[in-house]
PDB file of C-alpha atoms and ligand atoms in Angstrom:
ATOM      1  CA  UNK A  10       7.392-127.046 -76.357  1.00  0.00           C
ATOM      2  CA  UNK A  11       7.602-124.390 -79.067  1.00  0.00           C
ATOM      3  CA  UNK A  12      10.056-121.514 -78.783  1.00  0.00           C
ATOM      4  CA  UNK A  13       7.194-119.081 -78.088  1.00  0.00           C
ATOM      5  CA  UNK A  14       5.695-121.299 -75.437  1.00  0.00           C
ATOM      6  CA  UNK A  15       9.132-121.828 -73.884  1.00  0.00           C
ATOM      7  CA  UNK A  16       9.747-118.053 -73.791  1.00  0.00           C
ATOM      8  CA  UNK A  17       6.358-117.366 -72.132  1.00  0.00           C
ATOM      9  CA  UNK A  18       6.974-120.197 -69.622  1.00  0.00           C
ATOM     10  CA  UNK A  19      10.444-118.879 -68.735  1.00  0.00           C
ATOM     11  CA  UNK A  20       9.119-115.294 -68.450  1.00  0.00           C
ATOM     12  CA  UNK A  21       6.326-116.343 -66.105  1.00  0.00           C
ATOM     13  CA  UNK A  22       8.592-118.664 -64.086  1.00  0.00           C
ATOM     14  CA  UNK A  23      11.304-116.032 -63.798  1.00  0.00           C
ATOM     15  CA  UNK A  24       8.785-113.397 -62.673  1.00  0.00           C
ATOM     16  CA  UNK A  25       7.523-115.749 -59.951  1.00  0.00           C
ATOM     17  CA  UNK A  26      11.016-116.669 -58.857  1.00  0.00           C
ATOM     18  CA  UNK A  27      12.110-113.023 -58.585  1.00  0.00           C
ATOM     19  CA  UNK A  28       8.983-112.077 -56.664  1.00  0.00           C
ATOM     20  CA  UNK A  29       9.553-114.951 -54.213  1.00  0.00           C
ATOM     21  CA  UNK A  30      13.333-114.715 -54.062  1.00  0.00           C
ATOM     22  CA  UNK A  31      15.500-117.814 -54.274  1.00  0.00           C
ATOM     23  CA  UNK A  32      16.854-119.625 -57.325  1.00  0.00           C
ATOM     24  CA  UNK A  33      16.147-118.987 -60.942  1.00  0.00           C
ATOM     25  CA  UNK A  34      16.607-122.035 -63.113  1.00  0.00           C
ATOM     26  CA  UNK A  35      17.547-121.545 -66.713  1.00  0.00           C
ATOM     27  CA  UNK A  36      18.273-124.775 -68.549  1.00  0.00           C
ATOM     28  CA  UNK A  37      20.945-126.546 -66.466  1.00  0.00           C
ATOM     29  CA  UNK A  38      22.119-123.321 -64.736  1.00  0.00           C
ATOM     30  CA  UNK A  39      20.909-122.156 -61.321  1.00  0.00           C
ATOM     31  CA  UNK A  40      21.249-118.434 -60.557  1.00  0.00           C
ATOM     32  CA  UNK A  41      20.818-116.950 -57.132  1.00  0.00           C
ATOM     33  CA  UNK A  42      18.435-114.035 -57.166  1.00  0.00           C
ATOM     34  CA  UNK A  43      19.686-111.285 -54.839  1.00  0.00           C
ATOM     35  CA  UNK A  44      17.208-110.273 -52.146  1.00  0.00           C
ATOM     36  CA  UNK A  45      17.462-106.600 -53.211  1.00  0.00           C
ATOM     37  CA  UNK A  46      15.566-107.581 -56.402  1.00  0.00           C
ATOM     38  CA  UNK A  47      12.634-108.878 -54.423  1.00  0.00           C
ATOM     39  CA  UNK A  48       9.494-106.897 -55.128  1.00  0.00           C
ATOM     40  CA  UNK A  49       8.467-104.907 -52.074  1.00  0.00           C
ATOM     41  CA  UNK A  50       4.765-104.794 -51.200  1.00  0.00           C
ATOM     42  CA  UNK A  51       4.549-101.339 -49.594  1.00  0.00           C
ATOM     43  CA  UNK A  52       0.887-101.888 -48.744  1.00  0.00           C
ATOM     44  CA  UNK A  53       1.472-105.048 -46.675  1.00  0.00           C
ATOM     45  CA  UNK A  54       2.038-103.185 -43.420  1.00  0.00           C
ATOM     46  CA  UNK A  55       2.625 -99.784 -41.871  1.00  0.00           C
ATOM     47  CA  UNK A  56       6.151 -98.768 -42.903  1.00  0.00           C
ATOM     48  CA  UNK A  57       8.683 -97.273 -40.528  1.00  0.00           C
ATOM     49  CA  UNK A  58      12.375 -96.311 -40.692  1.00  0.00           C
ATOM     50  CA  UNK A  59      14.336 -99.509 -39.876  1.00  0.00           C
ATOM     51  CA  UNK A  60      17.757 -97.930 -39.054  1.00  0.00           C
ATOM     52  CA  UNK A  61      17.669 -94.159 -38.279  1.00  0.00           C
ATOM     53  CA  UNK A  62      21.472 -93.989 -38.896  1.00  0.00           C
ATOM     54  CA  UNK A  63      21.236 -95.622 -42.303  1.00  0.00           C
ATOM     55  CA  UNK A  64      18.020 -94.568 -43.970  1.00  0.00           C
ATOM     56  CA  UNK A  65      17.155 -95.743 -47.433  1.00  0.00           C
ATOM     57  CA  UNK A  66      16.077 -93.218 -50.087  1.00  0.00           C
ATOM     58  CA  UNK A  67      12.444 -94.473 -49.778  1.00  0.00           C
ATOM     59  CA  UNK A  68      12.586 -93.971 -46.014  1.00  0.00           C
ATOM     60  CA  UNK A  69      14.049 -90.450 -46.401  1.00  0.00           C
ATOM     61  CA  UNK A  70      11.186 -89.301 -48.668  1.00  0.00           C
ATOM     62  CA  UNK A  71       8.341 -91.055 -46.900  1.00  0.00           C
ATOM     63  CA  UNK A  72       8.886 -91.217 -43.141  1.00  0.00           C
ATOM     64  CA  UNK A  73       7.007 -88.250 -41.562  1.00  0.00           C
ATOM     65  CA  UNK A  74       9.211 -85.608 -39.950  1.00  0.00           C
ATOM     66  CA  UNK A  75       7.922 -84.320 -36.586  1.00  0.00           C
ATOM     67  CA  UNK A  76       8.851 -80.856 -35.420  1.00  0.00           C
ATOM     68  CA  UNK A  77       7.474 -80.530 -31.894  1.00  0.00           C
ATOM     69  CA  UNK A  78       9.048 -80.162 -28.415  1.00  0.00           C
ATOM     70  CA  UNK A  79       9.586 -83.381 -26.476  1.00  0.00           C
ATOM     71  CA  UNK A  80       8.456 -81.585 -23.318  1.00  0.00           C
ATOM     72  CA  UNK A  81       5.526 -79.165 -23.073  1.00  0.00           C
ATOM     73  CA  UNK A  82       3.577 -77.288 -20.449  1.00  0.00           C
ATOM     74  CA  UNK A  83       0.184 -78.838 -19.745  1.00  0.00           C
ATOM     75  CA  UNK A  84      -2.653 -77.061 -21.563  1.00  0.00           C
ATOM     76  CA  UNK A  85      -0.386 -74.682 -23.507  1.00  0.00           C
ATOM     77  CA  UNK A  86      -0.721 -74.860 -27.254  1.00  0.00           C
ATOM     78  CA  UNK A  87       2.469 -75.523 -29.126  1.00  0.00           C
ATOM     79  CA  UNK A  88       2.825 -75.550 -32.927  1.00  0.00           C
ATOM     80  CA  UNK A  89       3.217 -78.993 -34.493  1.00  0.00           C
ATOM     81  CA  UNK A  90       4.796 -79.118 -37.946  1.00  0.00           C
ATOM     82  CA  UNK A  91       4.719 -82.480 -39.732  1.00  0.00           C
ATOM     83  CA  UNK A  92       6.114 -82.881 -43.189  1.00  0.00           C
ATOM     84  CA  UNK A  93       6.502 -85.951 -45.374  1.00  0.00           C
ATOM     85  CA  UNK A  94      10.112 -86.748 -45.841  1.00  0.00           C
ATOM     86  CA  UNK A  95      13.332 -85.045 -44.904  1.00  0.00           C
ATOM     87  CA  UNK A  96      13.517 -84.528 -48.615  1.00  0.00           C
ATOM     88  CA  UNK A  97       9.913 -83.441 -49.309  1.00  0.00           C
ATOM     89  CA  UNK A  98       7.943 -86.021 -51.247  1.00  0.00           C
ATOM     90  CA  UNK A  99       6.838 -85.102 -54.737  1.00  0.00           C
ATOM     91  CA  UNK A 100       3.224 -84.045 -55.430  1.00  0.00           C
ATOM     92  CA  UNK A 101       2.490 -85.034 -59.016  1.00  0.00           C
ATOM     93  CA  UNK A 102      -0.675 -86.643 -60.495  1.00  0.00           C
ATOM     94  CA  UNK A 103       1.126 -90.007 -60.756  1.00  0.00           C
ATOM     95  CA  UNK A 104       2.886 -89.977 -57.338  1.00  0.00           C
ATOM     96  CA  UNK A 105       1.690 -88.032 -54.354  1.00  0.00           C
ATOM     97  CA  UNK A 106       0.805 -88.015 -50.644  1.00  0.00           C
ATOM     98  CA  UNK A 107      -2.896 -88.704 -50.185  1.00  0.00           C
ATOM     99  CA  UNK A 108      -3.289 -87.747 -46.511  1.00  0.00           C
ATOM    100  CA  UNK A 109      -1.478 -86.965 -43.248  1.00  0.00           C
ATOM    101  CA  UNK A 110      -2.933 -87.958 -39.873  1.00  0.00           C
ATOM    102  CA  UNK A 111      -1.893 -86.788 -36.347  1.00  0.00           C
ATOM    103  CA  UNK A 112      -2.559 -89.007 -33.289  1.00  0.00           C
ATOM    104  CA  UNK A 113      -2.014 -88.536 -29.562  1.00  0.00           C
ATOM    105  CA  UNK A 114      -1.659 -92.147 -28.441  1.00  0.00           C
ATOM    106  CA  UNK A 115      -4.534 -93.842 -30.290  1.00  0.00           C
ATOM    107  CA  UNK A 116      -6.737 -90.756 -30.611  1.00  0.00           C
ATOM    108  CA  UNK A 117      -6.827 -89.012 -33.960  1.00  0.00           C
ATOM    109  CA  UNK A 118      -6.390 -85.240 -33.639  1.00  0.00           C
ATOM    110  CA  UNK A 119      -6.527 -84.229 -37.262  1.00  0.00           C
ATOM    111  CA  UNK A 120      -6.473 -85.713 -40.788  1.00  0.00           C
ATOM    112  CA  UNK A 121      -5.434 -83.619 -43.767  1.00  0.00           C
ATOM    113  CA  UNK A 122      -6.548 -84.830 -47.170  1.00  0.00           C
ATOM    114  CA  UNK A 123      -4.236 -83.846 -49.981  1.00  0.00           C
ATOM    115  CA  UNK A 124      -4.391 -83.924 -53.769  1.00  0.00           C
ATOM    116  CA  UNK A 125      -1.583 -83.574 -56.316  1.00  0.00           C
ATOM    117  CA  UNK A 126      -2.596 -79.903 -56.485  1.00  0.00           C
ATOM    118  CA  UNK A 127      -1.174 -79.358 -52.994  1.00  0.00           C
ATOM    119  CA  UNK A 128       2.352 -77.983 -53.517  1.00  0.00           C
ATOM    120  CA  UNK A 129       3.944 -79.707 -50.520  1.00  0.00           C
ATOM    121  CA  UNK A 130       2.972 -82.497 -48.117  1.00  0.00           C
ATOM    122  CA  UNK A 131       3.191 -80.372 -44.939  1.00  0.00           C
ATOM    123  CA  UNK A 132       0.743 -79.982 -42.013  1.00  0.00           C
ATOM    124  CA  UNK A 133       0.978 -77.301 -39.297  1.00  0.00           C
ATOM    125  CA  UNK A 134      -1.417 -77.056 -36.373  1.00  0.00           C
ATOM    126  CA  UNK A 135      -1.445 -75.972 -32.711  1.00  0.00           C
ATOM    127  CA  UNK A 136      -1.469 -78.909 -30.358  1.00  0.00           C
ATOM    128  CA  UNK A 137      -2.299 -78.989 -26.633  1.00  0.00           C
ATOM    129  CA  UNK A 138      -1.508 -81.880 -24.266  1.00  0.00           C
ATOM    130  CA  UNK A 139      -2.969 -82.557 -20.864  1.00  0.00           C
ATOM    131  CA  UNK A 140      -1.023 -85.775 -20.177  1.00  0.00           C
ATOM    132  CA  UNK A 141       2.089 -87.549 -21.362  1.00  0.00           C
ATOM    133  CA  UNK A 142       1.420 -89.034 -24.767  1.00  0.00           C
ATOM    134  CA  UNK A 143       2.984 -90.551 -27.883  1.00  0.00           C
ATOM    135  CA  UNK A 144       2.638 -88.263 -30.841  1.00  0.00           C
ATOM    136  CA  UNK A 145       2.257 -90.238 -34.026  1.00  0.00           C
ATOM    137  CA  UNK A 146       2.141 -89.068 -37.634  1.00  0.00           C
ATOM    138  CA  UNK A 147       0.889 -91.298 -40.379  1.00  0.00           C
ATOM    139  CA  UNK A 148       0.831 -90.559 -44.083  1.00  0.00           C
ATOM    140  CA  UNK A 149      -0.124 -92.456 -47.164  1.00  0.00           C
ATOM    141  CA  UNK A 150       1.676 -92.326 -50.537  1.00  0.00           C
ATOM    142  CA  UNK A 151      -0.374 -93.556 -53.444  1.00  0.00           C
ATOM    143  CA  UNK A 152       2.565 -95.792 -54.598  1.00  0.00           C
ATOM    144  CA  UNK A 153       4.486 -96.524 -51.446  1.00  0.00           C
ATOM    145  CA  UNK A 154       1.833 -97.187 -48.773  1.00  0.00           C
ATOM    146  CA  UNK A 155       1.410 -95.919 -45.238  1.00  0.00           C
ATOM    147  CA  UNK A 156       4.366 -94.604 -43.201  1.00  0.00           C
ATOM    148  CA  UNK A 157       4.539 -93.790 -39.513  1.00  0.00           C
ATOM    149  CA  UNK A 158       6.819 -91.790 -37.247  1.00  0.00           C
ATOM    150  CA  UNK A 159       6.351 -91.173 -33.521  1.00  0.00           C
ATOM    151  CA  UNK A 160       7.769 -89.173 -30.675  1.00  0.00           C
ATOM    152  CA  UNK A 161       7.151 -89.325 -26.909  1.00  0.00           C
ATOM    153  CA  UNK A 162       5.944 -86.105 -25.311  1.00  0.00           C
ATOM    154  CA  UNK A 163       6.105 -85.514 -21.569  1.00  0.00           C
ATOM    155  CA  UNK A 164       4.494 -82.731 -19.575  1.00  0.00           C
ATOM    156  CA  UNK A 165       6.694 -80.296 -17.696  1.00  0.00           C
ATOM    157  CA  UNK A 166       5.986 -80.040 -13.942  1.00  0.00           C
ATOM    158  CA  UNK A 167       3.605 -77.211 -13.031  1.00  0.00           C
ATOM    159  CA  UNK A 168       5.043 -73.813 -12.107  1.00  0.00           C
TER     160      UNK A 168
HETATM  161 FE1  FE2 B  28       6.034 -92.247 -52.665  1.00  0.00          FE
END
């Protein structure tokens, strides 16, 4: 095998080994590839914060933030504010939030389409509940996939 072919082979093999995790063999040496170097496929599933007390940077800038009371009066409109990230996500032509969706249980209430021209990934609407529900916010980043946050909302007893 020529030096060029060997270099191409090693480059391709190393790329595959890093993507799959595990051992990288170079000559007679075996190197463990740390799991942190594994390539993450953000589009494989709906992403959620794994540990709320120890969020990663990616979780902090992508997980939707929900500002809405956990208890509401039935039929009374309350203002929902949903923003993407506790540190607001960037909105640049190369990296931006494409849309934000609001659901009550499985029913979509609103979908906001965004472009990089939108200054901030924020949505504010009045929301009325007539039964207990799970409020879900989903958003999609063009580079980091779909992210979801949710909050249970219960109705206050009638007055
Ligand atoms: Fe992103």
